[in-house]
Backbone as a ProteinNet text record, in pm:
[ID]
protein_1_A
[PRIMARY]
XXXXXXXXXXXXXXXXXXXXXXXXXXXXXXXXXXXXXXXXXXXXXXXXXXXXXXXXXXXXXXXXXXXXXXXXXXXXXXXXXXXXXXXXXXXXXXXXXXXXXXXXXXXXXXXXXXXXXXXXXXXXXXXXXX
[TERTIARY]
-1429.9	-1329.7	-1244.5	-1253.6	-1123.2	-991.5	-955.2	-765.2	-701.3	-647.4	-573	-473.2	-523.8	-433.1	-350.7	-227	-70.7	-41	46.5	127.3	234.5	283.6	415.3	446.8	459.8	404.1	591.8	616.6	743.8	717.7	814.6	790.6	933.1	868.1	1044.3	1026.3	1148	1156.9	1107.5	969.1	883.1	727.2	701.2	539.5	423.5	481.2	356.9	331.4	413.6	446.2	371.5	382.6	305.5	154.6	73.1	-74.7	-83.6	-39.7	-70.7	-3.1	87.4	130.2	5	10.3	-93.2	-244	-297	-445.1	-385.4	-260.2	-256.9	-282	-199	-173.5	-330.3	-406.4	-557.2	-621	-576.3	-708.4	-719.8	-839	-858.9	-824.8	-805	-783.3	-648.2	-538.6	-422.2	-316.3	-227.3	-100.7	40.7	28	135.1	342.8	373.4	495	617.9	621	747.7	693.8	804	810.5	949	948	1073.2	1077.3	1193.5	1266.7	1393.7	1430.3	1530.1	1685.3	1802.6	1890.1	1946.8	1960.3	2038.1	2183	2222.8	2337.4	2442.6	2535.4	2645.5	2668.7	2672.2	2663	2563.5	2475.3	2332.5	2290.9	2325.3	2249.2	2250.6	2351.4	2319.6	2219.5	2225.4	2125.1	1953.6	1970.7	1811.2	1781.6	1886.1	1852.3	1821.9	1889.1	1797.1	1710.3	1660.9	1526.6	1382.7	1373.4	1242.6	1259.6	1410.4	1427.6	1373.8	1365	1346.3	1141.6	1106.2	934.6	867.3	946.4	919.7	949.1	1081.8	1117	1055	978	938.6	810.4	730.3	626.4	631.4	694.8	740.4	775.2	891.2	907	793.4	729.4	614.3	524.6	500.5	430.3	471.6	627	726.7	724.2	696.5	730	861.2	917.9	1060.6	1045.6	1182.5	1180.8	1307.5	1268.6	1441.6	1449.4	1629.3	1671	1735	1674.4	1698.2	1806.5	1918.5	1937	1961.1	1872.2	1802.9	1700.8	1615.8	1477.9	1522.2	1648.6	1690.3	1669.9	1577.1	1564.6	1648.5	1772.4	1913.1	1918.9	1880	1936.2	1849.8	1696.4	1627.9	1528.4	1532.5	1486.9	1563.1	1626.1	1709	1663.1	1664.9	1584.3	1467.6	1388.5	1203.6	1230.5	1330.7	1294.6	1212.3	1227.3	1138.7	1001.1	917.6	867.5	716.4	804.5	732.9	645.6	715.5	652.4	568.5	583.4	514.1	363.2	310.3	197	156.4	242.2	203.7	63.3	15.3	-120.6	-147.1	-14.6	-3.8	112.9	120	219.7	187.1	199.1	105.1	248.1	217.1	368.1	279.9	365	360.8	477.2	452.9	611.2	739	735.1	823.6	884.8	1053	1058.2	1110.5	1138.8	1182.4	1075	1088.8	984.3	999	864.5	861.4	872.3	952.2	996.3	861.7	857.1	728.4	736.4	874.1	894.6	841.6	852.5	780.4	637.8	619.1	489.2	382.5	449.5	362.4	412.3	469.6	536.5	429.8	298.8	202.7	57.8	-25.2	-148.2	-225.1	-232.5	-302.8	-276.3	-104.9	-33.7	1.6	-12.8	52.4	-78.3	-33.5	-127.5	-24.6	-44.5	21.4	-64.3	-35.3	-76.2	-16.4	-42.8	-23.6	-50.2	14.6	-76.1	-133.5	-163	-248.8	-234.8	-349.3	-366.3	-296.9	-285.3	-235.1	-321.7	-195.9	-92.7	-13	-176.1	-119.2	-30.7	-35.2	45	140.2	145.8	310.5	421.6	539.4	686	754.5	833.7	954.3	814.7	753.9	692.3	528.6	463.4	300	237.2
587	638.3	521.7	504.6	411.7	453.3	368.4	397.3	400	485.2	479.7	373.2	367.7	224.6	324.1	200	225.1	161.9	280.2	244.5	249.5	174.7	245.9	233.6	326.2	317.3	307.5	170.6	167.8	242.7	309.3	389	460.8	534.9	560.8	755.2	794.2	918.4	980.5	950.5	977.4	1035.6	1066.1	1151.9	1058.2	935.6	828.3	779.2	738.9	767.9	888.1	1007	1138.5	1115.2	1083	1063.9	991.6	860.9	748.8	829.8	877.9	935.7	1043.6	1167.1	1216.2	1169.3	1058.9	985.9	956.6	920.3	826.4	976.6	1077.6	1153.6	1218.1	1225.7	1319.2	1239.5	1092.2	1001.6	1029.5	973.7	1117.4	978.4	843.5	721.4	637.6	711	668.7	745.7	670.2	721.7	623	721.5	660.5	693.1	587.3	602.1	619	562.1	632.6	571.5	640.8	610.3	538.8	451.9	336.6	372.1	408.7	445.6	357.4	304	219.7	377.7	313.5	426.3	399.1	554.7	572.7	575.3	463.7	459.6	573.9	581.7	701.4	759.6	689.9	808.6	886.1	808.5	879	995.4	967.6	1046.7	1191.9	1252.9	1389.4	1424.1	1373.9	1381.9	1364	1258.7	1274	1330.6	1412.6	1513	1622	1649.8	1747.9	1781.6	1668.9	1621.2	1617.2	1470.8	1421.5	1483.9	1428.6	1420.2	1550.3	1659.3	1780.6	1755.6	1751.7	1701.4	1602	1525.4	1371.9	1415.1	1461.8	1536.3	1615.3	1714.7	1834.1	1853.5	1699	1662.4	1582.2	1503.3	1435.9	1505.7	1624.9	1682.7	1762.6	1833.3	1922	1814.2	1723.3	1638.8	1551.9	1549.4	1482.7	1311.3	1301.5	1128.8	1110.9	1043.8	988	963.2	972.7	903.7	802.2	703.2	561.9	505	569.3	505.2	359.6	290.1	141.1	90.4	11.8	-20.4	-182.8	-226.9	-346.9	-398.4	-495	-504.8	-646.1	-691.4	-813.4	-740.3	-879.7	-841.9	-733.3	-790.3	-758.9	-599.5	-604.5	-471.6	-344.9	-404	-307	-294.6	-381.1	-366.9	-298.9	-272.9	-157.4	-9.6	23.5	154	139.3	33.3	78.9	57.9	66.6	103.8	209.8	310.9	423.9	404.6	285.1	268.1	195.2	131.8	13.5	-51.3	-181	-280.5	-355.2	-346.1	-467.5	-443.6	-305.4	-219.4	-180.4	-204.4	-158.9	-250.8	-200.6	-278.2	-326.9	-207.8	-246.3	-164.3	-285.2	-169.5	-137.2	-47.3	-42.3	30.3	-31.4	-2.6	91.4	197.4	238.2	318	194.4	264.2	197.3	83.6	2.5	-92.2	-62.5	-132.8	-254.4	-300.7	-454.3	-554.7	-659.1	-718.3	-730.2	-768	-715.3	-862.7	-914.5	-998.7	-1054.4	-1174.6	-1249.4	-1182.5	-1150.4	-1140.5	-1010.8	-898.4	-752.9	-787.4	-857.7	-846	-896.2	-1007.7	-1075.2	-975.3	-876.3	-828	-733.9	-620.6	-609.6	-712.3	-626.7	-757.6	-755.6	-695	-729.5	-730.9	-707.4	-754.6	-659.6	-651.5	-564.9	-525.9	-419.2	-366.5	-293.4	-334.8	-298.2	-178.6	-37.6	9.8	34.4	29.3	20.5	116.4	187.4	265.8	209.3	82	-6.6	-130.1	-188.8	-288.1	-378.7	-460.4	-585.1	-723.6	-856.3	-862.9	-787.3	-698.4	-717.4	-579.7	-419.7	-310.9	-327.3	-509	-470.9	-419.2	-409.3	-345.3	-240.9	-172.9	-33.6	94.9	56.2	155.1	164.6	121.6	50.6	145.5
1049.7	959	906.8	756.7	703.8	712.4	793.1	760.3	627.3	578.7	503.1	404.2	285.7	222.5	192.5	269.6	203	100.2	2.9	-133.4	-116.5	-220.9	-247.3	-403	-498.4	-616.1	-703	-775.9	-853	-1041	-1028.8	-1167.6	-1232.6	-1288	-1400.4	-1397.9	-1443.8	-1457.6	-1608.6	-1583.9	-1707.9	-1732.9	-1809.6	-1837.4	-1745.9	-1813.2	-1783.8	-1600.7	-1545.7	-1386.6	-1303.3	-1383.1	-1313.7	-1298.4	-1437.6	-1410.6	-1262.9	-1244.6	-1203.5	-1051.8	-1039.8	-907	-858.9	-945.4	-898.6	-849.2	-948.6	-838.4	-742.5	-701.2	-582.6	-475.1	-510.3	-436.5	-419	-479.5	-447.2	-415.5	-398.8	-346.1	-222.8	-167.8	-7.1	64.4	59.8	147.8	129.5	22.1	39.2	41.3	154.4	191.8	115.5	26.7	-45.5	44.3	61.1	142.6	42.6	-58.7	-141.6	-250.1	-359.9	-487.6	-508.3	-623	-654.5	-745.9	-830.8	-962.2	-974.8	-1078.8	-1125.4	-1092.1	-996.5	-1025	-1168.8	-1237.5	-1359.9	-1362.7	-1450.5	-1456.7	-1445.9	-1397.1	-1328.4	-1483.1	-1599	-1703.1	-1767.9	-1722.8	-1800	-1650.4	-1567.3	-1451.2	-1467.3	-1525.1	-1502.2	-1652.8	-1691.5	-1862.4	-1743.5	-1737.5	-1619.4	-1535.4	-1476.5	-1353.2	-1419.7	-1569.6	-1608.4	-1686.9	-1750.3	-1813.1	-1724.9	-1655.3	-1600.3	-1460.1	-1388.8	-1251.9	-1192	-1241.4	-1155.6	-1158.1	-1241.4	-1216.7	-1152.7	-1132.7	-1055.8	-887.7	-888.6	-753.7	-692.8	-819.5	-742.7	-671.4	-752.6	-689.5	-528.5	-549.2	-407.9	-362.6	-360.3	-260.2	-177.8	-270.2	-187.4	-138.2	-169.3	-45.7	48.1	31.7	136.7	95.6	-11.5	-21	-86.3	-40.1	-77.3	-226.7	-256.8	-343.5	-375.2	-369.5	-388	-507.7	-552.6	-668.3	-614.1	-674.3	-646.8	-752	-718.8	-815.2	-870.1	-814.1	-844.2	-725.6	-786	-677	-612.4	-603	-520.5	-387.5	-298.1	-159.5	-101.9	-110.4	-8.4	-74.4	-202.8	-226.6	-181.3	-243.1	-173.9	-44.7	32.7	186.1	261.9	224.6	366.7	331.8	164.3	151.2	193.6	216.6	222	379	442.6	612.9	632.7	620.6	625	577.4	491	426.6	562.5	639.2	697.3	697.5	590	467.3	562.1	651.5	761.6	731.5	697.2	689.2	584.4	500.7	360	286.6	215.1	160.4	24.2	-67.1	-209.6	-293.8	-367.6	-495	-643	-606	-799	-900.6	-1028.2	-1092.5	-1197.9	-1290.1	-1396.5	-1468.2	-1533.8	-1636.3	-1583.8	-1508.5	-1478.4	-1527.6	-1584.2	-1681.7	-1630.9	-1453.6	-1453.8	-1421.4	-1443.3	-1353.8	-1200.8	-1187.8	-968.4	-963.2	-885	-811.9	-718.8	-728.8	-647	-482.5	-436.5	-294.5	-258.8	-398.2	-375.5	-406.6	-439.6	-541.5	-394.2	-303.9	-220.3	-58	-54.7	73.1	101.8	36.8	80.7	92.7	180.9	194.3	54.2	-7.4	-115.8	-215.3	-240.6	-364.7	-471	-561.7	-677.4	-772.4	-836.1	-936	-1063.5	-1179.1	-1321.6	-1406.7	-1375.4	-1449.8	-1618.1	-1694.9	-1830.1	-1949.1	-2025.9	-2126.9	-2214.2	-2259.7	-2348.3	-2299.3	-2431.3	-2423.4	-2382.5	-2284.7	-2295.7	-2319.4	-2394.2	-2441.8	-2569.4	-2640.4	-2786.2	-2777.3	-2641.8	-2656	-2586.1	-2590.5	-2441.9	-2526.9	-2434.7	-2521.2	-2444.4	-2449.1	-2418.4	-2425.3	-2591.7	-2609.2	-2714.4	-2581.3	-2722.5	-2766.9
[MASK]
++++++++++++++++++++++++++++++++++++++++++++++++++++++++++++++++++++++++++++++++++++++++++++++++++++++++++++++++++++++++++++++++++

């Protein structure tokens, strides 16, 4: 029996995040440990709790994966949320729809590193919106 690859998948409170959550979630060999969302600023937040936030939530919740509003990916800020996470074990992070860049220290903290999912082409569909 293969053990299980651990995720932990960084993404936004948006359409594009769901595809890419759901494979993770029906793949029959990964255990995805949380999801990373940028926190929304204290004025925009209640505008997103009742837009995306209730679909993004409602999926994690019924399968019990966390979900952490980060509000920035500096070490200090976010290693104390991924305790629950236990990065020591983790195997990968795959992003979609992430709008900061991942920091070399997230990018190299699982064993096999990072993965960028994308809705186009890159270089020529990068942007907010390709």
């Amino acid at each position: 029996m293969t053990p299980p690859f651990r995720v932990v998948l960084l993404g936004m409170h948006c359409a594009f995040t769901l595809p890419p959550l759901r494979a993770l979630l029906t793949a029959p060999d990964i255990d995805l440990r949380a999801v990373i969302v940028p926190a929304p600023p204290e004025a925009t937040s209640e505008a997103v709790a009742e837009l995306a936030l209730p679909t993004l939530d409602k999926v994690l919740r019924s399968h019990h994966i966390p979900l952490i509003e980060a509000p920035s990916l500096r070490r200090g800020a976010l290693l104390p949320a991924l305790d629950p996470v236990d990065t020591a074990t983790l195997d990968a992070v795959v992003t979609a729809c992430f709008p900061w860049r991942v920091p070399r220290w997230l990018r190299e903290l699982p064993r096999f590193g990072a993965l960028n999912v994308h809705p186009s082409l890159l270089p020529e569909g990068r942007g907010a919106e390709p």
